[in-house]
PDB file of C-alpha atoms in Angstrom:
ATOM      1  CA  UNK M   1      39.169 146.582 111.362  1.00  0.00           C
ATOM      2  CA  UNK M   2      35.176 146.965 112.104  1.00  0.00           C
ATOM      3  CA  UNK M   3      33.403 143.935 113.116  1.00  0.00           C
ATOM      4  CA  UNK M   4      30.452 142.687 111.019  1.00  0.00           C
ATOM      5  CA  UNK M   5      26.833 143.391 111.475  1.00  0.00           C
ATOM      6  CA  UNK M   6      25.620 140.266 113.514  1.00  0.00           C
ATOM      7  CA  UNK M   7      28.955 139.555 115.328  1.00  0.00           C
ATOM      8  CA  UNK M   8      28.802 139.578 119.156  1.00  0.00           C
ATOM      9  CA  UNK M   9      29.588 142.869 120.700  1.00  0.00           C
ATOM     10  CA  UNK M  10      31.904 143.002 124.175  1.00  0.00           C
ATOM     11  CA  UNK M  11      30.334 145.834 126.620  1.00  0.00           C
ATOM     12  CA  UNK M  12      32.559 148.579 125.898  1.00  0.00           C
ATOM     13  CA  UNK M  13      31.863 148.155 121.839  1.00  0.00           C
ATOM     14  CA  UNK M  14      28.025 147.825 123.305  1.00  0.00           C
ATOM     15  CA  UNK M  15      28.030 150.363 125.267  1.00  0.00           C
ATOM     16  CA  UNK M  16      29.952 153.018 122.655  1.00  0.00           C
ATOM     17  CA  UNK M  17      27.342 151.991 119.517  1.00  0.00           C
ATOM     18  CA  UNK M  18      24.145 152.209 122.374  1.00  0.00           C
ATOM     19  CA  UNK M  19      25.593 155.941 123.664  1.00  0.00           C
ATOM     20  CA  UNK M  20      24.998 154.456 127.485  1.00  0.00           C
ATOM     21  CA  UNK M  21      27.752 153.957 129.778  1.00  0.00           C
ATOM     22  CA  UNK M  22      28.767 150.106 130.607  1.00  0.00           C
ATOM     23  CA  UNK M  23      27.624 150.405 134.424  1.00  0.00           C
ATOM     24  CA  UNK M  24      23.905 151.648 132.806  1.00  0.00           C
ATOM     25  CA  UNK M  25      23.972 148.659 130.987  1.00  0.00           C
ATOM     26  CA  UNK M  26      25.153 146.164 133.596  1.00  0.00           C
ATOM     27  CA  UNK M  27      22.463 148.222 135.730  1.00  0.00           C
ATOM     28  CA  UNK M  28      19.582 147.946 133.035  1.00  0.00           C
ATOM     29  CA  UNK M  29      20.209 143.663 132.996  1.00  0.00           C
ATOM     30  CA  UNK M  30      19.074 143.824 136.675  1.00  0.00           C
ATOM     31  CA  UNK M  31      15.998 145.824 136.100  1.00  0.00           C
ATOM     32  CA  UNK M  32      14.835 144.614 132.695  1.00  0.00           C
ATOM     33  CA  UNK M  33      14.674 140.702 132.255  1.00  0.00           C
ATOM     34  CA  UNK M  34      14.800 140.601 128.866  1.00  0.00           C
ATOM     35  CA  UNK M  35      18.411 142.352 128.595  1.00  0.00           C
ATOM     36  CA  UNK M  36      20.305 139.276 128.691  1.00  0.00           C
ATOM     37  CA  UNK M  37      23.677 139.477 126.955  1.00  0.00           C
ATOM     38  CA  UNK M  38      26.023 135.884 126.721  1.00  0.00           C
ATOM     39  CA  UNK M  39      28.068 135.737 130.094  1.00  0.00           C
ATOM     40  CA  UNK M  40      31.481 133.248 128.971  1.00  0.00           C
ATOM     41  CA  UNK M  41      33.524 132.089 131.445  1.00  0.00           C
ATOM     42  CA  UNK M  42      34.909 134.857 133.751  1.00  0.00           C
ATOM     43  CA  UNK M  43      31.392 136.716 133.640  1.00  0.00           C
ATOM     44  CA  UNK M  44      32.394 138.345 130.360  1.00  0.00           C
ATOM     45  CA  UNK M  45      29.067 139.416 128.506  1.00  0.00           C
ATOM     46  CA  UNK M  46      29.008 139.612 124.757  1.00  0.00           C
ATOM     47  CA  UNK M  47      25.949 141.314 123.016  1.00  0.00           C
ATOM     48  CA  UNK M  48      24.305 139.894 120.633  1.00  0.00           C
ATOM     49  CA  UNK M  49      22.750 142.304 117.551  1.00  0.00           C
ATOM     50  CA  UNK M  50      19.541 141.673 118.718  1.00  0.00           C
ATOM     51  CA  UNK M  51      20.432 143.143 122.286  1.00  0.00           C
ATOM     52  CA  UNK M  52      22.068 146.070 120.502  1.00  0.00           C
ATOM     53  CA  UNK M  53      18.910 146.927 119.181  1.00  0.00           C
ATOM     54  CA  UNK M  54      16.814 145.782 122.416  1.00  0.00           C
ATOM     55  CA  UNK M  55      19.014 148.644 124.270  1.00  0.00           C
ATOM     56  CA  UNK M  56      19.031 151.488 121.771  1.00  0.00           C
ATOM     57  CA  UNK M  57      15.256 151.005 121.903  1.00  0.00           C
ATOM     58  CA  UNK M  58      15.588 151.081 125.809  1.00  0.00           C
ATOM     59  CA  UNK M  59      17.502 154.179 125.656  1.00  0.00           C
ATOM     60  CA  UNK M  60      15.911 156.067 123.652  1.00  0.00           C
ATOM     61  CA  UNK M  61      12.574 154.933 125.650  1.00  0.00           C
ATOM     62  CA  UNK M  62      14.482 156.348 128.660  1.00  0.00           C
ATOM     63  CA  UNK M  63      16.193 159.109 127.524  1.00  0.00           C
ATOM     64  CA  UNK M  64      14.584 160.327 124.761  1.00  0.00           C
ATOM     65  CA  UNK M  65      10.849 159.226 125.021  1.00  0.00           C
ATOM     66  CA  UNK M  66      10.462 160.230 128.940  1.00  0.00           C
ATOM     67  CA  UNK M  67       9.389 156.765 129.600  1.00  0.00           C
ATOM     68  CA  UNK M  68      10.487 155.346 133.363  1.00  0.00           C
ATOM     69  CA  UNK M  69      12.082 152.243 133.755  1.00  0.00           C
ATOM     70  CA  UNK M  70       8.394 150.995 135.170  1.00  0.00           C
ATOM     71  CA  UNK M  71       6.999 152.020 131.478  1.00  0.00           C
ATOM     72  CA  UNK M  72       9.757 150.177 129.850  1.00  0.00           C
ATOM     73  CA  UNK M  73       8.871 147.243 131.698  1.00  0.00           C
ATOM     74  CA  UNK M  74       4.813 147.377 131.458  1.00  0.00           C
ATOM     75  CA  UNK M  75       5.930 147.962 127.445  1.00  0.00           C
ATOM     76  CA  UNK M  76       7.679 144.819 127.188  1.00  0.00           C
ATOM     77  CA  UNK M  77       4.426 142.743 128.729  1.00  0.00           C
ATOM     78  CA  UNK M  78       1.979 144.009 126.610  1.00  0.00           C
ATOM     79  CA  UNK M  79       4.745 144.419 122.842  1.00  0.00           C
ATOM     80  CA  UNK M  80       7.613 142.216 123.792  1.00  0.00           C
ATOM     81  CA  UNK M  81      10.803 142.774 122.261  1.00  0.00           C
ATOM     82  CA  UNK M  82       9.942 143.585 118.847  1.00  0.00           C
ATOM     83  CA  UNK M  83       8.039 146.723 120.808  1.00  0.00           C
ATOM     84  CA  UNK M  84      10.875 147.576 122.808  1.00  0.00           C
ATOM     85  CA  UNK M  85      13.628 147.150 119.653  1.00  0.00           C
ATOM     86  CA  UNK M  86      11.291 149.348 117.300  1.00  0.00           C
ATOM     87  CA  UNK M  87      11.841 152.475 119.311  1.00  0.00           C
ATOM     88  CA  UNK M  88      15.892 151.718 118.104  1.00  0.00           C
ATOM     89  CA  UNK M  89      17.217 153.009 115.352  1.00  0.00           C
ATOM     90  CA  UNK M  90      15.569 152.436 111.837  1.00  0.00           C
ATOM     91  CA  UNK M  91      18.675 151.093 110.353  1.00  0.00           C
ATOM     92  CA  UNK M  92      19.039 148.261 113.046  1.00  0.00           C
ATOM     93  CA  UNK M  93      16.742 145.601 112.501  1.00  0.00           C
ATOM     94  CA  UNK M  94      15.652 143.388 114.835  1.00  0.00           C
ATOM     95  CA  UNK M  95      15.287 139.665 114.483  1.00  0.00           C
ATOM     96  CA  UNK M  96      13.825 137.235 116.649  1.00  0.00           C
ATOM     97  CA  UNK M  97      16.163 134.550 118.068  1.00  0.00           C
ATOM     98  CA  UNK M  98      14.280 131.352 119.565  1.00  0.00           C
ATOM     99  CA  UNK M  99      15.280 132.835 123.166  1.00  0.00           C
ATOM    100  CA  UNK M 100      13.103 136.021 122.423  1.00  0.00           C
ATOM    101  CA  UNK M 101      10.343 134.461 120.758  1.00  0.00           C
ATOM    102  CA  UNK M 102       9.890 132.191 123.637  1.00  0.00           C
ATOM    103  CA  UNK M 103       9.727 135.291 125.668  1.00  0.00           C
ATOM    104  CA  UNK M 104       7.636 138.281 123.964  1.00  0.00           C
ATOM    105  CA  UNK M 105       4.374 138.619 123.881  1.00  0.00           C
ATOM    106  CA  UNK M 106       2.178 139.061 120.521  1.00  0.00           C
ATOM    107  CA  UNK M 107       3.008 142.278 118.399  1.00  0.00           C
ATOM    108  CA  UNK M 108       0.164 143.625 116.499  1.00  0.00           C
ATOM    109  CA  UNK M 109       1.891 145.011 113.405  1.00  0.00           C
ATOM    110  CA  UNK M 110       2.291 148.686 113.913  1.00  0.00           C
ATOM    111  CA  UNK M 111      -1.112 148.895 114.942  1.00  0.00           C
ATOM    112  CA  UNK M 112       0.575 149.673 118.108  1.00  0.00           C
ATOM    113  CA  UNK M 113       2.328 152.295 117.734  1.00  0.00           C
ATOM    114  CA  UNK M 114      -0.109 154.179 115.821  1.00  0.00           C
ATOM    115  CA  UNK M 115      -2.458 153.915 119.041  1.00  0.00           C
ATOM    116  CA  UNK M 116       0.412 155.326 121.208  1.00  0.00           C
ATOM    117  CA  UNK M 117       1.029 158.280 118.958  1.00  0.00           C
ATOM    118  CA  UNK M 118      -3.077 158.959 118.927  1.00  0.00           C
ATOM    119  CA  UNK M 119      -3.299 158.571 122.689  1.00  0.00           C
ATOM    120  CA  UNK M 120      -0.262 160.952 123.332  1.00  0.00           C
ATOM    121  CA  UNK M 121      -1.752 163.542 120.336  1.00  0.00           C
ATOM    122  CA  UNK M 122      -5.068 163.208 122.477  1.00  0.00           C
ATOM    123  CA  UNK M 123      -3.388 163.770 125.938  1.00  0.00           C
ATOM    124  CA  UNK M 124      -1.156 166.487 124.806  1.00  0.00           C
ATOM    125  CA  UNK M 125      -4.926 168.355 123.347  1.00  0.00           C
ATOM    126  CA  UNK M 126      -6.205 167.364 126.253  1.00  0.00           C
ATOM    127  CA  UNK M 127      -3.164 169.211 128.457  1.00  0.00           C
ATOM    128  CA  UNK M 128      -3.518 172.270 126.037  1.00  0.00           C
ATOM    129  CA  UNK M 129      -6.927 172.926 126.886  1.00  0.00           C
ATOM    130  CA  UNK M 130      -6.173 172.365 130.787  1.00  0.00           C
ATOM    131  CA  UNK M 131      -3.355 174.819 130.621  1.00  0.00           C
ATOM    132  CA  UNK M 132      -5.737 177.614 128.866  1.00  0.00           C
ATOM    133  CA  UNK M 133      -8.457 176.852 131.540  1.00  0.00           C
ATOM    134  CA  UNK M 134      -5.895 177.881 134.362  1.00  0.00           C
ATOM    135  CA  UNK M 135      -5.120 180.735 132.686  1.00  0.00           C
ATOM    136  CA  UNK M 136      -8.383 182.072 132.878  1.00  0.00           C
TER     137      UNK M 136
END
């Protein structure tokens, strides 16, 4: 039996649907504040489908994107979680719980985004031509 979408996840479902081991999770809550799963009695975290989607977009920041954990961070300052959760998958959709609200900063549509992706297309022209100057 699978559990719903929005049901609580334990670490080990967490950490199997993210693709992160549970020690990089319980590592991540210590260096990103706004990973912050239920703790029940015991110390027992549960994840919430928000945080699901809050990590994928973490990991695939980290793993996939190049970002360090100091660009994750300087990320969630200036796009709060809604930033951070749009680099998950497409399929898992974030919503904003009154905890996160309180705690992200403004989102500007995916006006965002489409700056990062012109910066990095400008950078990555501006490499090119570097590269072909030092191999003059």
């Amino acid at each position: 039996m699978t559990k719903g979408p929005n049901a609580f996840r334990t670490i080990s479902e967490a950490s199997e649907e993210i693709g992160a081991p549970q020690h990089v999770l319980r590592f991540w809550e210590t260096k990103f504040t706004f990973v912050t799963p239920l703790k029940r009695a015991g110390g027992r975290r549960f994840y919430r489908p928000n945080d699901v989607a809050v990590l994928k977009g973490v990991r695939r920041l980290l793993h996939e994107q190049g970002l360090t954990i100091k660009g994750v961070q300087r990320l969630y300052k200036e796009q709060g979680l809604k930033g951070i959760a749009s680099f998950s998958d497409e399929d898992a959709a974030f919503t904003p719980t009154a905890e996160s609200e309180r705690r992200e900063a403004p989102v500007v549509g995916g006006a965002n985004a489409a700056r990062l992706r012109a910066l990095l297309a400008d950078l990555e022209a501006a490499r090119a031509s570097l590269d072909q100057a030092l191999r003059r």
